[in-house]
Amino acid sequence: MDRLIRGGLIILSLGLMTLGPGRALASARQIELVGPVGLIHPGDQLRVDLNLTNLSQAINAVDLTIRYPADRLQVSAISREQSALTLWPEAPRWDNAAGTAHLVGGLPNGLYAKGARMATLLLTVLQPGPATVTLDAVNSTVLLNDGLGTKVLLPPASFTTDVASEFVSGLSLTSSSHPDPTHWSTNSTVDISWTPVAGTLYSYQFSTDISAGPDTIPDDAQGALTYANLPDGRYSFTMAARPADGSWSPVTQRLFFIDATPPEPFVITQLDPSTVGGQSLIAWTVIDRMSGVVGATLHVRGRNYGAVISPLKLSPDWRGKNLTITVADQAGNTQTATWTYPAVKSNTWSGWFTGGVLVGLAAVGTTMFIRRHRR
């Protein structure tokens, strides 16, 4: 909470309600951590939503610290897409060595929320065993939109998943189409290959159910398989082998993440200066339903300003120019939107009128001065 007060991250820079001496409250209002139901395996991507719930009074800002077991989970990104919060004084950050994540966000005029998503933690699962993502209630708080910035003390909240044992690697599976099984790809064709052994039987399964394994019925396998025209999604290929004189081997698994669809079209809007402390800000919200948006870049008349986040403070130098925001998802698909920063309006007629009046007054004054001195 000290970070939020120091430098006026929320209150001063974003023009939210003035933080007064509001008393800390023990409250039923809380943050809920929501994750997937079902088996999770090492190598999977775990999505945990941070939701506001049971709120009966409008809030202005949140300052949250999240903890997770660094030996079993690693944050790969924190998505703010479809977030109920619109103002972010700093980008969410995380420390995978310490197992902590931190985010500060808010919005003007307050928000009444129940089940509203603030952000989504994207975590990579490292190894089996119980893994709990926890809200650090001691170092997290909510500020109410009550004119005092009253701090709400949050009760603990957590999400726990039991990471299932990894499929044991007994076979060497490779893919020329998706060489890195941990990265999203735009390639909708999956090639899988292995080196078959004479006299060995193979059973395999290709599925969107990443917890499923092959049965014990041998398949006709020649060492290479191709699955074409696949829709976006997460896929699992599992295989087991049985020598002619032996039993089925442990199951080997390889994952494939496909996202060939760009983020959805979006609109750039200028925020009302009266709601953001008189600042000139633009904001945008982008939805990518598969891999998730991971970043945005700004171009102004061909000049690349690099990575930006929403909301973005406008530079006076950009007036009258087109601003192009390009967003990208984890697979590298992009979507762009362009917005023109209105130029400063000059009232030419008013300027000429004022100048004419001044010239006329000067002429009258000069004439009166000359006449007076001739007498």
CSV table of C-alpha atoms in Angstrom, one decimal:
chain,number,residue,atom,x,y,z
A,1,MET,CA,0.0,0.0,0.0
A,2,ASP,CA,3.0,2.3,0.6
A,3,ARG,CA,3.8,2.0,-3.1
A,4,LEU,CA,0.4,3.4,-3.9
A,5,ILE,CA,0.7,6.4,-1.6
A,6,ARG,CA,4.3,7.2,-2.5
A,7,GLY,CA,4.4,9.4,-5.5
A,8,GLY,CA,0.6,9.5,-5.7
A,9,LEU,CA,0.6,6.5,-8.2
A,10,ILE,CA,-3.2,6.3,-8.2
A,11,ILE,CA,-4.5,9.3,-6.4
A,12,LEU,CA,-2.3,12.0,-7.9
A,13,SER,CA,-1.2,10.7,-11.3
A,14,LEU,CA,-4.6,9.4,-12.3
A,15,GLY,CA,-6.8,11.9,-10.7
A,16,LEU,CA,-8.9,9.6,-8.5
A,17,MET,CA,-10.5,10.4,-5.2
A,18,THR,CA,-8.3,12.1,-2.7
A,19,LEU,CA,-6.9,9.6,-0.2
A,20,GLY,CA,-7.9,10.8,3.2
A,21,PRO,CA,-7.6,9.3,6.6
A,22,GLY,CA,-10.2,6.6,6.0
A,23,ARG,CA,-10.2,3.9,8.6
A,24,ALA,CA,-9.2,0.4,7.8
A,25,LEU,CA,-12.1,-2.0,7.7
A,26,ALA,CA,-12.4,-5.7,8.1
A,27,SER,CA,-14.9,-6.6,5.4
A,28,ALA,CA,-16.6,-9.4,3.6
A,29,ARG,CA,-15.5,-7.7,0.4
A,30,GLN,CA,-12.8,-9.8,-1.1
A,31,ILE,CA,-10.7,-10.8,-4.0
A,32,GLU,CA,-11.4,-14.2,-5.5
A,33,LEU,CA,-8.9,-16.3,-7.3
A,34,VAL,CA,-10.5,-18.6,-9.9
A,35,GLY,CA,-8.6,-21.3,-11.8
A,36,PRO,CA,-9.5,-24.2,-14.1
A,37,VAL,CA,-11.2,-27.4,-13.0
A,38,GLY,CA,-9.6,-30.7,-14.0
A,39,LEU,CA,-6.1,-32.3,-14.1
A,40,ILE,CA,-3.1,-30.1,-14.6
A,41,HIS,CA,0.2,-31.5,-15.9
A,42,PRO,CA,3.8,-30.1,-16.0
A,43,GLY,CA,4.2,-28.0,-19.1
A,44,ASP,CA,0.6,-26.8,-19.0
A,45,GLN,CA,-0.3,-23.1,-18.9
A,46,LEU,CA,-2.4,-22.3,-15.9
A,47,ARG,CA,-4.8,-19.3,-16.0
A,48,VAL,CA,-5.8,-17.8,-12.7
A,49,ASP,CA,-8.3,-14.9,-12.8
A,50,LEU,CA,-8.3,-12.2,-10.1
A,51,ASN,CA,-11.9,-11.2,-9.6
A,52,LEU,CA,-13.6,-8.7,-7.4
A,53,THR,CA,-16.5,-10.2,-5.5
A,54,ASN,CA,-19.1,-9.4,-2.8
A,55,LEU,CA,-18.6,-5.7,-3.2
A,56,SER,CA,-21.5,-3.5,-2.3
A,57,GLN,CA,-19.7,-0.2,-2.4
A,58,ALA,CA,-17.8,1.4,-5.3
A,59,ILE,CA,-14.0,1.1,-5.4
A,60,ASN,CA,-11.4,3.4,-6.9
A,61,ALA,CA,-8.2,1.3,-6.8
A,62,VAL,CA,-6.6,-1.9,-5.8
A,63,ASP,CA,-3.0,-2.7,-4.8
A,64,LEU,CA,-2.5,-6.5,-4.8
A,65,THR,CA,0.3,-8.9,-4.0
A,66,ILE,CA,0.0,-12.5,-5.1
A,67,ARG,CA,2.2,-15.4,-4.0
A,68,TYR,CA,2.9,-18.7,-5.6
A,69,PRO,CA,5.3,-21.6,-5.2
A,70,ALA,CA,8.3,-20.7,-7.4
A,71,ASP,CA,9.4,-24.4,-7.6
A,72,ARG,CA,6.2,-25.5,-9.2
A,73,LEU,CA,4.7,-22.4,-10.9
A,74,GLN,CA,6.3,-19.6,-13.0
A,75,VAL,CA,4.4,-16.5,-14.2
A,76,SER,CA,4.8,-16.1,-18.0
A,77,ALA,CA,2.5,-13.0,-18.3
A,78,ILE,CA,-0.2,-11.1,-16.5
A,79,SER,CA,-3.1,-10.3,-18.9
A,80,ARG,CA,-5.2,-7.1,-18.3
A,81,GLU,CA,-7.5,-7.8,-21.3
A,82,GLN,CA,-11.2,-7.7,-20.4
A,83,SER,CA,-10.2,-6.1,-17.1
A,84,ALA,CA,-12.8,-4.0,-15.2
A,85,LEU,CA,-9.9,-1.6,-14.3
A,86,THR,CA,-9.0,1.0,-16.9
A,87,LEU,CA,-6.1,2.9,-15.3
A,88,TRP,CA,-2.7,1.3,-14.7
A,89,PRO,CA,0.1,3.6,-13.3
A,90,GLU,CA,2.6,0.8,-13.8
A,91,ALA,CA,2.6,-2.5,-15.6
A,92,PRO,CA,2.0,-5.6,-13.5
A,93,ARG,CA,5.2,-7.2,-12.5
A,94,TRP,CA,6.4,-10.5,-11.1
A,95,ASP,CA,9.5,-12.2,-9.6
A,96,ASN,CA,9.7,-15.9,-10.4
A,97,ALA,CA,12.6,-16.3,-8.1
A,98,ALA,CA,10.6,-15.1,-5.1
A,99,GLY,CA,7.3,-16.4,-6.3
A,100,THR,CA,5.5,-13.0,-6.1
A,101,ALA,CA,3.4,-10.9,-8.4
A,102,HIS,CA,2.2,-7.3,-7.9
A,103,LEU,CA,-0.4,-5.2,-9.6
A,104,VAL,CA,-1.8,-1.7,-9.0
A,105,GLY,CA,-4.8,-0.5,-11.0
A,106,GLY,CA,-7.9,1.7,-10.7
A,107,LEU,CA,-10.5,3.6,-12.6
A,108,PRO,CA,-12.2,7.0,-12.4
A,109,ASN,CA,-15.6,7.5,-10.9
A,110,GLY,CA,-15.5,4.2,-9.0
A,111,LEU,CA,-16.8,0.7,-9.8
A,112,TYR,CA,-19.5,-1.4,-8.3
A,113,ALA,CA,-18.3,-4.9,-8.9
A,114,LYS,CA,-19.3,-8.5,-8.2
A,115,GLY,CA,-17.3,-11.1,-10.0
A,116,ALA,CA,-15.5,-8.5,-12.2
A,117,ARG,CA,-12.2,-9.6,-13.6
A,118,MET,CA,-9.2,-7.4,-12.8
A,119,ALA,CA,-6.4,-9.4,-14.3
A,120,THR,CA,-5.4,-13.0,-15.3
A,121,LEU,CA,-2.2,-14.7,-14.2
A,122,LEU,CA,-0.7,-16.9,-16.9
A,123,LEU,CA,1.5,-19.5,-15.1
A,124,THR,CA,3.6,-22.3,-16.5
A,125,VAL,CA,3.4,-25.5,-14.5
A,126,LEU,CA,6.9,-27.0,-13.7
A,127,GLN,CA,6.4,-30.1,-11.6
A,128,PRO,CA,3.8,-32.3,-9.9
A,129,GLY,CA,2.3,-31.8,-6.5
A,130,PRO,CA,-0.1,-29.3,-4.8
A,131,ALA,CA,0.4,-25.7,-5.9
A,132,THR,CA,-1.5,-22.8,-4.3
A,133,VAL,CA,-1.8,-19.3,-5.7
A,134,THR,CA,-2.5,-17.0,-2.7
A,135,LEU,CA,-3.6,-13.4,-2.2
A,136,ASP,CA,-1.2,-11.8,0.3
A,137,ALA,CA,-3.9,-10.2,2.5
A,138,VAL,CA,-1.3,-8.4,4.6
A,139,ASN,CA,0.2,-6.5,1.7
A,140,SER,CA,-3.0,-6.1,-0.4
A,141,THR,CA,-5.8,-3.6,-0.1
A,142,VAL,CA,-8.8,-2.0,-1.9
A,143,LEU,CA,-9.6,1.8,-1.9
A,144,LEU,CA,-13.2,2.7,-1.8
A,145,ASN,CA,-14.8,5.5,-3.8
A,146,ASP,CA,-16.2,7.2,-0.8
A,147,GLY,CA,-14.4,10.5,-0.9
A,148,LEU,CA,-11.9,9.4,1.7
A,149,GLY,CA,-10.1,6.6,-0.1
A,150,THR,CA,-11.0,4.3,2.7
A,151,LYS,CA,-8.8,1.2,2.9
A,152,VAL,CA,-10.6,-2.2,2.9
A,153,LEU,CA,-8.6,-5.0,4.6
A,154,LEU,CA,-9.0,-8.1,2.5
A,155,PRO,CA,-9.4,-11.6,3.9
A,156,PRO,CA,-7.1,-14.3,2.5
A,157,ALA,CA,-8.0,-15.9,-0.8
A,158,SER,CA,-6.4,-18.7,-2.7
A,159,PHE,CA,-6.6,-21.2,-5.5
A,160,THR,CA,-5.1,-24.7,-5.2
A,161,THR,CA,-4.5,-27.2,-7.9
A,162,ASP,CA,-2.9,-30.6,-7.7
A,163,VAL,CA,-0.5,-31.0,-10.5
A,164,ALA,CA,-0.7,-34.6,-11.8
A,165,SER,CA,2.4,-36.6,-12.4
A,166,GLU,CA,4.0,-35.9,-15.7
A,167,PHE,CA,3.7,-38.5,-18.5
A,168,VAL,CA,7.0,-40.4,-18.3
A,169,SER,CA,9.3,-39.8,-21.3
A,170,GLY,CA,10.1,-43.2,-22.9
A,171,LEU,CA,9.9,-42.2,-26.5
A,172,SER,CA,11.5,-39.4,-28.4
A,173,LEU,CA,8.8,-37.3,-30.1
A,174,THR,CA,9.8,-34.4,-32.4
A,175,SER,CA,7.9,-31.9,-34.5
A,176,SER,CA,9.2,-29.9,-37.4
A,177,SER,CA,6.0,-27.8,-37.4
A,178,HIS,CA,6.1,-27.0,-33.7
A,179,PRO,CA,9.7,-27.3,-32.5
A,180,ASP,CA,9.1,-25.7,-29.2
A,181,PRO,CA,6.2,-27.4,-27.2
A,182,THR,CA,6.0,-24.5,-24.7
A,183,HIS,CA,5.3,-21.7,-27.3
A,184,TRP,CA,2.1,-20.8,-29.1
A,185,SER,CA,2.2,-21.1,-32.9
A,186,THR,CA,0.2,-19.9,-35.8
A,187,ASN,CA,0.8,-23.1,-37.7
A,188,SER,CA,-2.5,-25.1,-37.9
A,189,THR,CA,-0.8,-28.2,-39.1
A,190,VAL,CA,1.0,-30.5,-36.6
A,191,ASP,CA,3.7,-32.9,-37.7
A,192,ILE,CA,4.9,-35.5,-35.2
A,193,SER,CA,7.7,-38.0,-35.8
A,194,TRP,CA,9.6,-40.6,-33.9
A,195,THR,CA,12.0,-43.5,-34.8
A,196,PRO,CA,10.1,-46.7,-34.9
A,197,VAL,CA,11.7,-50.0,-33.8
A,198,ALA,CA,11.1,-53.2,-35.7
A,199,GLY,CA,8.7,-55.5,-34.0
A,200,THR,CA,7.4,-52.8,-31.6
A,201,LEU,CA,3.7,-51.9,-31.4
A,202,TYR,CA,2.6,-48.3,-30.8
A,203,SER,CA,-0.6,-46.8,-29.4
A,204,TYR,CA,-1.2,-43.1,-29.5
A,205,GLN,CA,-3.9,-40.4,-29.1
A,206,PHE,CA,-4.1,-36.8,-30.4
A,207,SER,CA,-6.6,-34.8,-28.4
A,208,THR,CA,-7.7,-31.5,-27.0
A,209,ASP,CA,-7.9,-33.2,-23.6
A,210,ILE,CA,-4.3,-32.7,-22.3
A,211,SER,CA,-5.0,-35.1,-19.5
A,212,ALA,CA,-5.9,-38.1,-21.7
A,213,GLY,CA,-3.6,-40.9,-22.6
A,214,PRO,CA,-3.6,-43.7,-25.2
A,215,ASP,CA,-5.4,-47.0,-24.9
A,216,THR,CA,-3.8,-50.4,-25.2
A,217,ILE,CA,-5.0,-51.1,-28.7
A,218,PRO,CA,-2.1,-50.8,-31.2
A,219,ASP,CA,-2.3,-48.2,-33.9
A,220,ASP,CA,-0.9,-48.3,-37.4
A,221,ALA,CA,2.1,-46.2,-37.0
A,222,GLN,CA,5.0,-45.6,-39.4
A,223,GLY,CA,7.1,-43.1,-37.5
A,224,ALA,CA,5.4,-39.9,-38.7
A,225,LEU,CA,1.9,-38.4,-38.4
A,226,THR,CA,0.3,-35.2,-39.7
A,227,TYR,CA,-2.8,-33.4,-38.4
A,228,ALA,CA,-3.9,-30.6,-40.8
A,229,ASN,CA,-6.4,-27.7,-40.7
A,230,LEU,CA,-6.7,-27.8,-36.9
A,231,PRO,CA,-8.7,-25.1,-35.2
A,232,ASP,CA,-7.1,-22.9,-32.5
A,233,GLY,CA,-6.6,-24.7,-29.3
A,234,ARG,CA,-4.3,-26.7,-27.0
A,235,TYR,CA,-3.5,-30.2,-28.2
A,236,SER,CA,-1.8,-33.2,-26.6
A,237,PHE,CA,-0.2,-36.2,-28.4
A,238,THR,CA,0.4,-39.2,-26.2
A,239,MET,CA,2.1,-42.4,-27.1
A,240,ALA,CA,3.1,-45.8,-25.5
A,241,ALA,CA,5.1,-48.6,-27.0
A,242,ARG,CA,5.1,-52.4,-26.5
A,243,PRO,CA,7.9,-54.6,-27.6
A,244,ALA,CA,7.0,-58.0,-29.1
A,245,ASP,CA,8.0,-59.7,-25.9
A,246,GLY,CA,7.1,-57.1,-23.3
A,247,SER,CA,4.4,-54.9,-21.8
A,248,TRP,CA,3.3,-51.3,-22.6
A,249,SER,CA,5.8,-48.6,-21.8
A,250,PRO,CA,5.1,-45.5,-19.8
A,251,VAL,CA,3.2,-42.8,-21.7
A,252,THR,CA,5.1,-40.0,-23.5
A,253,GLN,CA,3.3,-36.7,-24.1
A,254,ARG,CA,4.0,-33.7,-26.3
A,255,LEU,CA,1.9,-30.5,-26.2
A,256,PHE,CA,0.9,-28.2,-29.1
A,257,PHE,CA,-0.5,-24.7,-28.7
A,258,ILE,CA,-2.2,-23.3,-31.8
A,259,ASP,CA,-3.5,-19.7,-32.3
A,260,ALA,CA,-3.8,-18.6,-35.9
A,261,THR,CA,-6.4,-15.9,-35.1
A,262,PRO,CA,-5.5,-12.2,-34.6
A,263,PRO,CA,-6.8,-10.4,-31.6
A,264,GLU,CA,-10.3,-9.0,-32.1
A,265,PRO,CA,-10.6,-5.5,-33.6
A,266,PHE,CA,-10.5,-2.7,-31.0
A,267,VAL,CA,-11.2,1.0,-30.7
A,268,ILE,CA,-8.9,3.7,-29.3
A,269,THR,CA,-10.8,6.3,-27.2
A,270,GLN,CA,-9.8,9.5,-25.4
A,271,LEU,CA,-10.7,9.5,-21.8
A,272,ASP,CA,-12.7,12.5,-20.4
A,273,PRO,CA,-10.1,14.8,-18.9
A,274,SER,CA,-12.5,15.7,-16.1
A,275,THR,CA,-12.3,12.0,-14.9
A,276,VAL,CA,-8.5,11.7,-15.0
A,277,GLY,CA,-7.3,14.8,-13.3
A,278,GLY,CA,-7.2,16.9,-16.4
A,279,GLN,CA,-4.8,14.7,-18.2
A,280,SER,CA,-4.9,13.8,-21.9
A,281,LEU,CA,-5.1,10.0,-22.0
A,282,ILE,CA,-6.2,7.4,-24.5
A,283,ALA,CA,-7.3,3.9,-23.7
A,284,TRP,CA,-8.1,0.7,-25.5
A,285,THR,CA,-9.3,-2.8,-24.6
A,286,VAL,CA,-8.3,-5.8,-26.7
A,287,ILE,CA,-9.7,-9.4,-26.6
A,288,ASP,CA,-7.8,-12.4,-27.7
A,289,ARG,CA,-9.7,-15.5,-26.9
A,290,MET,CA,-7.0,-18.1,-27.3
A,291,SER,CA,-3.4,-17.3,-26.3
A,292,GLY,CA,-4.0,-13.8,-24.9
A,293,VAL,CA,-2.6,-10.4,-25.7
A,294,VAL,CA,1.0,-9.9,-24.4
A,295,GLY,CA,1.9,-6.4,-25.6
A,296,ALA,CA,1.2,-3.2,-27.6
A,297,THR,CA,3.4,-0.8,-29.6
A,298,LEU,CA,2.8,2.7,-30.8
A,299,HIS,CA,3.7,4.3,-34.1
A,300,VAL,CA,3.2,8.0,-34.9
A,301,ARG,CA,3.8,9.0,-38.5
A,302,GLY,CA,6.2,6.1,-39.0
A,303,ARG,CA,8.1,6.7,-35.8
A,304,ASN,CA,8.2,3.6,-33.5
A,305,TYR,CA,7.7,4.6,-29.8
A,306,GLY,CA,8.0,1.0,-28.7
A,307,ALA,CA,5.9,-0.8,-26.0
A,308,VAL,CA,3.0,1.1,-24.5
A,309,ILE,CA,0.2,0.2,-22.1
A,310,SER,CA,-3.4,1.5,-21.7
A,311,PRO,CA,-4.1,4.2,-20.7
A,312,LEU,CA,-1.5,6.2,-22.6
A,313,LYS,CA,-0.6,9.8,-21.9
A,314,LEU,CA,-0.7,11.9,-25.0
A,315,SER,CA,2.2,14.1,-26.1
A,316,PRO,CA,1.5,17.6,-27.4
A,317,ASP,CA,3.8,16.8,-30.3
A,318,TRP,CA,1.3,14.2,-31.5
A,319,ARG,CA,-1.5,16.8,-32.1
A,320,GLY,CA,-3.0,16.5,-35.6
A,321,LYS,CA,-1.2,13.2,-36.2
A,322,ASN,CA,-2.4,9.6,-36.6
A,323,LEU,CA,-1.5,7.3,-33.7
A,324,THR,CA,-1.4,3.6,-34.6
A,325,ILE,CA,-1.5,1.0,-31.8
A,326,THR,CA,-0.5,-2.5,-32.7
A,327,VAL,CA,-1.2,-5.4,-30.3
A,328,ALA,CA,0.2,-8.9,-30.4
A,329,ASP,CA,-0.9,-12.2,-28.9
A,330,GLN,CA,1.5,-15.0,-27.7
A,331,ALA,CA,1.5,-16.6,-31.1
A,332,GLY,CA,2.6,-13.4,-32.8
A,333,ASN,CA,-0.7,-12.5,-34.4
A,334,THR,CA,-1.3,-8.8,-34.5
A,335,GLN,CA,-4.2,-6.3,-34.7
A,336,THR,CA,-4.0,-2.6,-35.2
A,337,ALA,CA,-6.2,0.5,-34.6
A,338,THR,CA,-5.6,4.1,-35.6
A,339,TRP,CA,-6.8,7.2,-33.8
A,340,THR,CA,-6.2,10.9,-34.8
A,341,TYR,CA,-5.2,13.3,-32.1
A,342,PRO,CA,-7.2,16.4,-32.8
A,343,ALA,CA,-5.2,19.5,-33.6
A,344,VAL,CA,-5.5,22.6,-31.5
A,345,LYS,CA,-8.4,24.6,-32.9
A,346,SER,CA,-7.5,28.2,-33.9
A,347,ASN,CA,-10.3,30.7,-34.1
A,348,THR,CA,-9.0,32.7,-37.1
A,349,TRP,CA,-12.0,35.0,-37.4
A,350,SER,CA,-11.8,35.9,-33.7
A,351,GLY,CA,-8.0,36.6,-34.1
A,352,TRP,CA,-8.6,38.9,-37.0
A,353,PHE,CA,-11.4,40.7,-35.2
A,354,THR,CA,-9.3,41.2,-32.1
A,355,GLY,CA,-6.4,42.5,-34.2
A,356,GLY,CA,-8.7,44.9,-36.1
A,357,VAL,CA,-10.1,46.3,-32.9
A,358,LEU,CA,-6.6,46.9,-31.5
A,359,VAL,CA,-5.5,48.6,-34.8
A,360,GLY,CA,-8.6,50.8,-34.8
A,361,LEU,CA,-8.1,51.9,-31.2
A,362,ALA,CA,-4.5,52.7,-31.9
A,363,ALA,CA,-5.5,54.8,-35.0
A,364,VAL,CA,-8.1,56.7,-33.0
A,365,GLY,CA,-5.6,57.4,-30.2
A,366,THR,CA,-3.0,58.6,-32.7
A,367,THR,CA,-5.5,60.9,-34.4
A,368,MET,CA,-6.6,62.5,-31.1
A,369,PHE,CA,-3.0,63.0,-30.1
A,370,ILE,CA,-2.1,64.8,-33.3
A,371,ARG,CA,-5.2,67.1,-33.1
A,372,ARG,CA,-4.5,68.0,-29.5
A,373,HIS,CA,-1.0,69.1,-30.3
A,374,ARG,CA,-2.0,71.2,-33.4
A,375,ARG,CA,-4.2,73.5,-31.3
